[in-house]
């Protein structure tokens, strides 16, 4: 499968069964044990990132791009903290759900701008560009170009999360424990941290902070890179 095929698969998945599944996972309703574990893991990643940004003390009025926003799990707390948020997703259903959640949570105040767009089609310049838990859907050759493109929009900082490619996680993935239910998800790609860092450094960034979230079924490396 080539990169275009992967993108088509992702779009179709999150416009159908994937939307219903991840809407539940990123919501507050009842889910199964695996989904609950993933919900908690993803929230830990969001919480870690928000801690970083709040530590900097300049979120109020900061322009942020949430690339691959899903149902607004990050865009909403960013806006609540005062950031000016542009959020996009490949799935129209995800974007509509994110809009509804944001309007309810923010009560019409500082609601992010939401748009249906592929990562490759994003435009504009933002102080901070963030792409959480999206790279897992794309192979390495496409990820390199995505990081380059996202970096071109970041005036000061680019923050990414990805599923790290290690021997342990690769084995878990092969036996179906890392991404349970192959019929319920897209292809899942693990990425070597060294490759992600190399792409960031090639784009003129240096690594500022790193964190790792590990639960039973959720593994995500979070990297903050700033312009040198």
PDB file of C-alpha atoms in Angstrom, residues 2-213:
ATOM      1  CA  UNK A   2       1.254   3.445  -0.838  1.00  0.00           C
ATOM      2  CA  UNK A   3       0.859   6.650   1.148  1.00  0.00           C
ATOM      3  CA  UNK A   4      -2.259   7.723  -0.724  1.00  0.00           C
ATOM      4  CA  UNK A   5      -3.925   4.410   0.075  1.00  0.00           C
ATOM      5  CA  UNK A   6      -3.139   4.822   3.755  1.00  0.00           C
ATOM      6  CA  UNK A   7      -4.709   8.274   3.779  1.00  0.00           C
ATOM      7  CA  UNK A   8      -7.831   6.957   2.067  1.00  0.00           C
ATOM      8  CA  UNK A   9      -8.095   4.138   4.588  1.00  0.00           C
ATOM      9  CA  UNK A  10      -7.780   6.580   7.484  1.00  0.00           C
ATOM     10  CA  UNK A  11     -10.410   8.935   6.072  1.00  0.00           C
ATOM     11  CA  UNK A  12     -12.891   6.136   5.397  1.00  0.00           C
ATOM     12  CA  UNK A  13     -12.287   4.510   8.765  1.00  0.00           C
ATOM     13  CA  UNK A  14     -12.862   7.697  10.772  1.00  0.00           C
ATOM     14  CA  UNK A  15     -15.935   8.500   8.700  1.00  0.00           C
ATOM     15  CA  UNK A  16     -17.558   5.170   9.574  1.00  0.00           C
ATOM     16  CA  UNK A  17     -16.902   2.612  12.332  1.00  0.00           C
ATOM     17  CA  UNK A  18     -13.811   4.429  13.547  1.00  0.00           C
ATOM     18  CA  UNK A  19     -15.775   7.555  14.392  1.00  0.00           C
ATOM     19  CA  UNK A  20     -18.227   5.713  16.613  1.00  0.00           C
ATOM     20  CA  UNK A  21     -15.427   3.798  18.333  1.00  0.00           C
ATOM     21  CA  UNK A  22     -13.198   6.784  19.060  1.00  0.00           C
ATOM     22  CA  UNK A  23     -16.095   9.048  19.983  1.00  0.00           C
ATOM     23  CA  UNK A  24     -16.840   6.584  22.782  1.00  0.00           C
ATOM     24  CA  UNK A  25     -13.195   6.224  23.774  1.00  0.00           C
ATOM     25  CA  UNK A  26     -12.679   9.986  23.999  1.00  0.00           C
ATOM     26  CA  UNK A  27     -15.995  10.511  25.774  1.00  0.00           C
ATOM     27  CA  UNK A  28     -17.275   9.791  29.264  1.00  0.00           C
ATOM     28  CA  UNK A  29     -19.575   6.845  28.599  1.00  0.00           C
ATOM     29  CA  UNK A  30     -19.137   3.161  29.280  1.00  0.00           C
ATOM     30  CA  UNK A  31     -16.446   1.394  27.268  1.00  0.00           C
ATOM     31  CA  UNK A  32     -14.706  -1.946  27.473  1.00  0.00           C
ATOM     32  CA  UNK A  33     -11.470  -2.549  29.388  1.00  0.00           C
ATOM     33  CA  UNK A  34      -9.178  -1.970  26.410  1.00  0.00           C
ATOM     34  CA  UNK A  35     -10.970   1.220  25.343  1.00  0.00           C
ATOM     35  CA  UNK A  36     -10.884   2.554  28.901  1.00  0.00           C
ATOM     36  CA  UNK A  37      -7.143   1.920  29.058  1.00  0.00           C
ATOM     37  CA  UNK A  38      -6.611   3.788  25.772  1.00  0.00           C
ATOM     38  CA  UNK A  39      -8.826   6.649  26.999  1.00  0.00           C
ATOM     39  CA  UNK A  40      -6.725   7.000  30.142  1.00  0.00           C
ATOM     40  CA  UNK A  41      -3.460   6.790  28.201  1.00  0.00           C
ATOM     41  CA  UNK A  42      -4.460   9.433  25.676  1.00  0.00           C
ATOM     42  CA  UNK A  43      -5.655  11.722  28.477  1.00  0.00           C
ATOM     43  CA  UNK A  44      -2.310  11.321  30.233  1.00  0.00           C
ATOM     44  CA  UNK A  45      -0.562  12.500  27.068  1.00  0.00           C
ATOM     45  CA  UNK A  46      -2.882  15.511  26.817  1.00  0.00           C
ATOM     46  CA  UNK A  47      -2.381  16.291  30.518  1.00  0.00           C
ATOM     47  CA  UNK A  48       1.410  16.112  30.183  1.00  0.00           C
ATOM     48  CA  UNK A  49       1.361  18.460  27.220  1.00  0.00           C
ATOM     49  CA  UNK A  50      -0.922  20.939  28.986  1.00  0.00           C
ATOM     50  CA  UNK A  51       1.413  20.869  32.002  1.00  0.00           C
ATOM     51  CA  UNK A  52       4.321  21.779  29.731  1.00  0.00           C
ATOM     52  CA  UNK A  53       2.426  24.627  28.103  1.00  0.00           C
ATOM     53  CA  UNK A  54       1.051  25.978  31.382  1.00  0.00           C
ATOM     54  CA  UNK A  55       4.563  25.936  32.848  1.00  0.00           C
ATOM     55  CA  UNK A  56       5.630  28.331  30.089  1.00  0.00           C
ATOM     56  CA  UNK A  57       3.000  30.816  31.267  1.00  0.00           C
ATOM     57  CA  UNK A  58       2.197  32.273  27.840  1.00  0.00           C
ATOM     58  CA  UNK A  59      -0.786  30.284  26.577  1.00  0.00           C
ATOM     59  CA  UNK A  60      -3.193  33.216  26.761  1.00  0.00           C
ATOM     60  CA  UNK A  61      -3.453  34.536  23.201  1.00  0.00           C
ATOM     61  CA  UNK A  62      -0.898  32.063  21.817  1.00  0.00           C
ATOM     62  CA  UNK A  63      -1.689  30.821  18.307  1.00  0.00           C
ATOM     63  CA  UNK A  64      -1.843  27.025  18.173  1.00  0.00           C
ATOM     64  CA  UNK A  65      -2.592  24.557  15.396  1.00  0.00           C
ATOM     65  CA  UNK A  66      -4.036  21.221  16.540  1.00  0.00           C
ATOM     66  CA  UNK A  67      -3.346  19.041  13.500  1.00  0.00           C
ATOM     67  CA  UNK A  68      -5.490  15.917  13.633  1.00  0.00           C
ATOM     68  CA  UNK A  69      -7.758  17.193  16.404  1.00  0.00           C
ATOM     69  CA  UNK A  70     -10.110  14.218  16.608  1.00  0.00           C
ATOM     70  CA  UNK A  71     -13.060  15.106  18.841  1.00  0.00           C
ATOM     71  CA  UNK A  72     -11.277  18.076  20.426  1.00  0.00           C
ATOM     72  CA  UNK A  73      -9.512  16.398  23.380  1.00  0.00           C
ATOM     73  CA  UNK A  74      -6.616  18.875  23.114  1.00  0.00           C
ATOM     74  CA  UNK A  75      -8.177  21.803  21.248  1.00  0.00           C
ATOM     75  CA  UNK A  76     -10.734  22.384  24.001  1.00  0.00           C
ATOM     76  CA  UNK A  77      -8.323  22.637  26.969  1.00  0.00           C
ATOM     77  CA  UNK A  78      -6.009  24.801  24.851  1.00  0.00           C
ATOM     78  CA  UNK A  79      -8.869  27.205  24.198  1.00  0.00           C
ATOM     79  CA  UNK A  80      -9.937  27.096  27.845  1.00  0.00           C
ATOM     80  CA  UNK A  81      -6.418  28.221  28.740  1.00  0.00           C
ATOM     81  CA  UNK A  82      -6.783  31.208  26.394  1.00  0.00           C
ATOM     82  CA  UNK A  83      -4.949  29.999  23.298  1.00  0.00           C
ATOM     83  CA  UNK A  84      -6.196  30.945  19.845  1.00  0.00           C
ATOM     84  CA  UNK A  85      -6.712  27.511  18.328  1.00  0.00           C
ATOM     85  CA  UNK A  86      -7.057  26.332  14.757  1.00  0.00           C
ATOM     86  CA  UNK A  87      -7.989  22.649  14.710  1.00  0.00           C
ATOM     87  CA  UNK A  88      -8.336  20.269  11.793  1.00  0.00           C
ATOM     88  CA  UNK A  89      -9.030  16.617  11.117  1.00  0.00           C
ATOM     89  CA  UNK A  90      -9.284  14.359   8.078  1.00  0.00           C
ATOM     90  CA  UNK A  91     -12.743  13.211   9.220  1.00  0.00           C
ATOM     91  CA  UNK A  92     -15.767  15.492   8.809  1.00  0.00           C
ATOM     92  CA  UNK A  93     -17.582  13.552  11.535  1.00  0.00           C
ATOM     93  CA  UNK A  94     -14.724  14.091  13.954  1.00  0.00           C
ATOM     94  CA  UNK A  95     -14.667  17.808  13.211  1.00  0.00           C
ATOM     95  CA  UNK A  96     -18.410  18.158  13.734  1.00  0.00           C
ATOM     96  CA  UNK A  97     -18.195  16.299  17.042  1.00  0.00           C
ATOM     97  CA  UNK A  98     -15.260  18.487  18.121  1.00  0.00           C
ATOM     98  CA  UNK A  99     -17.237  21.643  17.280  1.00  0.00           C
ATOM     99  CA  UNK A 100     -20.191  20.507  19.354  1.00  0.00           C
ATOM    100  CA  UNK A 101     -18.030  19.564  22.320  1.00  0.00           C
ATOM    101  CA  UNK A 102     -16.105  22.839  22.135  1.00  0.00           C
ATOM    102  CA  UNK A 103     -19.233  24.991  21.953  1.00  0.00           C
ATOM    103  CA  UNK A 104     -20.685  23.192  24.971  1.00  0.00           C
ATOM    104  CA  UNK A 105     -17.481  23.301  27.028  1.00  0.00           C
ATOM    105  CA  UNK A 106     -16.540  26.882  26.161  1.00  0.00           C
ATOM    106  CA  UNK A 107     -20.068  28.317  26.138  1.00  0.00           C
ATOM    107  CA  UNK A 108     -19.324  30.254  22.976  1.00  0.00           C
ATOM    108  CA  UNK A 109     -16.171  31.902  24.308  1.00  0.00           C
ATOM    109  CA  UNK A 110     -12.884  31.563  22.383  1.00  0.00           C
ATOM    110  CA  UNK A 111     -14.165  28.557  20.423  1.00  0.00           C
ATOM    111  CA  UNK A 112     -11.452  27.098  18.168  1.00  0.00           C
ATOM    112  CA  UNK A 113     -11.703  27.371  14.405  1.00  0.00           C
ATOM    113  CA  UNK A 114     -12.382  23.868  13.093  1.00  0.00           C
ATOM    114  CA  UNK A 115     -11.843  22.649   9.541  1.00  0.00           C
ATOM    115  CA  UNK A 116     -11.837  19.360   7.650  1.00  0.00           C
ATOM    116  CA  UNK A 117      -8.365  19.004   6.132  1.00  0.00           C
ATOM    117  CA  UNK A 118      -5.596  16.477   5.557  1.00  0.00           C
ATOM    118  CA  UNK A 119      -2.308  17.160   7.303  1.00  0.00           C
ATOM    119  CA  UNK A 120      -0.639  17.779   3.944  1.00  0.00           C
ATOM    120  CA  UNK A 121      -3.173  20.472   3.021  1.00  0.00           C
ATOM    121  CA  UNK A 122      -2.832  22.555   6.168  1.00  0.00           C
ATOM    122  CA  UNK A 123      -1.729  26.163   5.723  1.00  0.00           C
ATOM    123  CA  UNK A 124      -0.895  29.156   7.855  1.00  0.00           C
ATOM    124  CA  UNK A 125       1.645  30.142  10.484  1.00  0.00           C
ATOM    125  CA  UNK A 126       1.249  29.464  14.197  1.00  0.00           C
ATOM    126  CA  UNK A 127       3.442  29.924  17.222  1.00  0.00           C
ATOM    127  CA  UNK A 128       2.928  26.264  18.145  1.00  0.00           C
ATOM    128  CA  UNK A 129       1.912  23.352  15.935  1.00  0.00           C
ATOM    129  CA  UNK A 130       0.792  20.148  17.683  1.00  0.00           C
ATOM    130  CA  UNK A 131       0.101  16.713  16.214  1.00  0.00           C
ATOM    131  CA  UNK A 132      -0.932  14.143  18.825  1.00  0.00           C
ATOM    132  CA  UNK A 133      -1.494  10.434  18.200  1.00  0.00           C
ATOM    133  CA  UNK A 134      -1.814  10.870  14.431  1.00  0.00           C
ATOM    134  CA  UNK A 135       1.499   9.596  13.055  1.00  0.00           C
ATOM    135  CA  UNK A 136       0.532   6.062  14.033  1.00  0.00           C
ATOM    136  CA  UNK A 137      -1.727   5.959  10.968  1.00  0.00           C
ATOM    137  CA  UNK A 138       1.046   6.701   8.461  1.00  0.00           C
ATOM    138  CA  UNK A 139       4.187   4.882   7.260  1.00  0.00           C
ATOM    139  CA  UNK A 140       7.666   6.297   7.798  1.00  0.00           C
ATOM    140  CA  UNK A 141       8.147   7.705   4.299  1.00  0.00           C
ATOM    141  CA  UNK A 142       5.007   9.789   4.618  1.00  0.00           C
ATOM    142  CA  UNK A 143       5.756  10.805   8.203  1.00  0.00           C
ATOM    143  CA  UNK A 144       9.013  12.444   7.143  1.00  0.00           C
ATOM    144  CA  UNK A 145       7.231  14.745   4.698  1.00  0.00           C
ATOM    145  CA  UNK A 146       4.472  15.437   7.219  1.00  0.00           C
ATOM    146  CA  UNK A 147       6.955  16.572   9.851  1.00  0.00           C
ATOM    147  CA  UNK A 148       8.628  18.826   7.290  1.00  0.00           C
ATOM    148  CA  UNK A 149       5.282  20.358   6.346  1.00  0.00           C
ATOM    149  CA  UNK A 150       4.068  20.810   9.921  1.00  0.00           C
ATOM    150  CA  UNK A 151       7.416  22.324  10.829  1.00  0.00           C
ATOM    151  CA  UNK A 152       7.073  24.875   8.037  1.00  0.00           C
ATOM    152  CA  UNK A 153       3.939  26.223   9.761  1.00  0.00           C
ATOM    153  CA  UNK A 154       5.518  26.430  13.220  1.00  0.00           C
ATOM    154  CA  UNK A 155       7.031  29.811  14.039  1.00  0.00           C
ATOM    155  CA  UNK A 156       8.470  28.644  17.351  1.00  0.00           C
ATOM    156  CA  UNK A 157       7.545  25.104  18.335  1.00  0.00           C
ATOM    157  CA  UNK A 158       6.408  21.734  16.978  1.00  0.00           C
ATOM    158  CA  UNK A 159       5.055  19.055  19.330  1.00  0.00           C
ATOM    159  CA  UNK A 160       4.480  15.473  18.188  1.00  0.00           C
ATOM    160  CA  UNK A 161       3.464  12.171  19.705  1.00  0.00           C
ATOM    161  CA  UNK A 162       3.944   8.759  18.144  1.00  0.00           C
ATOM    162  CA  UNK A 163       4.029   5.059  18.986  1.00  0.00           C
ATOM    163  CA  UNK A 164       7.739   4.242  19.402  1.00  0.00           C
ATOM    164  CA  UNK A 165       9.215   1.368  17.439  1.00  0.00           C
ATOM    165  CA  UNK A 166      11.070  -0.860  19.842  1.00  0.00           C
ATOM    166  CA  UNK A 167      11.551  -4.610  19.899  1.00  0.00           C
ATOM    167  CA  UNK A 168       9.102  -4.978  22.764  1.00  0.00           C
ATOM    168  CA  UNK A 169       6.310  -2.919  21.199  1.00  0.00           C
ATOM    169  CA  UNK A 170       6.875  -4.491  17.800  1.00  0.00           C
ATOM    170  CA  UNK A 171       6.388  -7.945  19.303  1.00  0.00           C
ATOM    171  CA  UNK A 172       3.275  -6.841  21.149  1.00  0.00           C
ATOM    172  CA  UNK A 173       1.851  -5.442  17.938  1.00  0.00           C
ATOM    173  CA  UNK A 174       2.515  -8.690  16.088  1.00  0.00           C
ATOM    174  CA  UNK A 175       0.639 -10.800  18.613  1.00  0.00           C
ATOM    175  CA  UNK A 176      -2.306  -8.423  18.628  1.00  0.00           C
ATOM    176  CA  UNK A 177      -1.875  -7.038  22.150  1.00  0.00           C
ATOM    177  CA  UNK A 178      -0.680  -3.580  21.168  1.00  0.00           C
ATOM    178  CA  UNK A 179      -3.548  -2.724  18.793  1.00  0.00           C
ATOM    179  CA  UNK A 180      -6.379  -5.110  19.647  1.00  0.00           C
ATOM    180  CA  UNK A 181      -9.132  -5.826  17.160  1.00  0.00           C
ATOM    181  CA  UNK A 182      -7.533  -5.530  13.696  1.00  0.00           C
ATOM    182  CA  UNK A 183     -11.002  -5.278  12.132  1.00  0.00           C
ATOM    183  CA  UNK A 184     -11.706  -2.197  14.253  1.00  0.00           C
ATOM    184  CA  UNK A 185      -8.784   0.020  13.365  1.00  0.00           C
ATOM    185  CA  UNK A 186      -6.545   1.308  10.583  1.00  0.00           C
ATOM    186  CA  UNK A 187      -3.027   0.063   9.961  1.00  0.00           C
ATOM    187  CA  UNK A 188      -0.859   0.935  12.924  1.00  0.00           C
ATOM    188  CA  UNK A 189       2.688   2.130  12.264  1.00  0.00           C
ATOM    189  CA  UNK A 190       5.420   2.301  14.870  1.00  0.00           C
ATOM    190  CA  UNK A 191       8.221   4.833  14.361  1.00  0.00           C
ATOM    191  CA  UNK A 192      11.817   4.867  15.529  1.00  0.00           C
ATOM    192  CA  UNK A 193      12.463   7.815  17.812  1.00  0.00           C
ATOM    193  CA  UNK A 194      15.792   8.453  16.116  1.00  0.00           C
ATOM    194  CA  UNK A 195      14.006   8.930  12.780  1.00  0.00           C
ATOM    195  CA  UNK A 196      11.489  11.375  14.246  1.00  0.00           C
ATOM    196  CA  UNK A 197      14.249  13.387  15.916  1.00  0.00           C
ATOM    197  CA  UNK A 198      16.312  13.417  12.731  1.00  0.00           C
ATOM    198  CA  UNK A 199      13.342  14.801  10.783  1.00  0.00           C
ATOM    199  CA  UNK A 200      12.843  17.504  13.396  1.00  0.00           C
ATOM    200  CA  UNK A 201      16.508  18.483  13.462  1.00  0.00           C
ATOM    201  CA  UNK A 202      16.641  18.563   9.669  1.00  0.00           C
ATOM    202  CA  UNK A 203      13.748  21.029   9.827  1.00  0.00           C
ATOM    203  CA  UNK A 204      15.722  23.382  12.066  1.00  0.00           C
ATOM    204  CA  UNK A 205      14.395  22.283  15.457  1.00  0.00           C
ATOM    205  CA  UNK A 206      16.087  21.124  18.636  1.00  0.00           C
ATOM    206  CA  UNK A 207      14.508  18.823  21.217  1.00  0.00           C
ATOM    207  CA  UNK A 208      13.321  20.677  24.298  1.00  0.00           C
ATOM    208  CA  UNK A 209      11.255  18.184  26.307  1.00  0.00           C
ATOM    209  CA  UNK A 210      10.273  14.524  26.041  1.00  0.00           C
ATOM    210  CA  UNK A 211       7.841  12.282  27.890  1.00  0.00           C
ATOM    211  CA  UNK A 212       6.531   8.749  27.607  1.00  0.00           C
ATOM    212  CA  UNK A 213       3.035   7.489  28.397  1.00  0.00           C
TER     213      UNK A 213
END
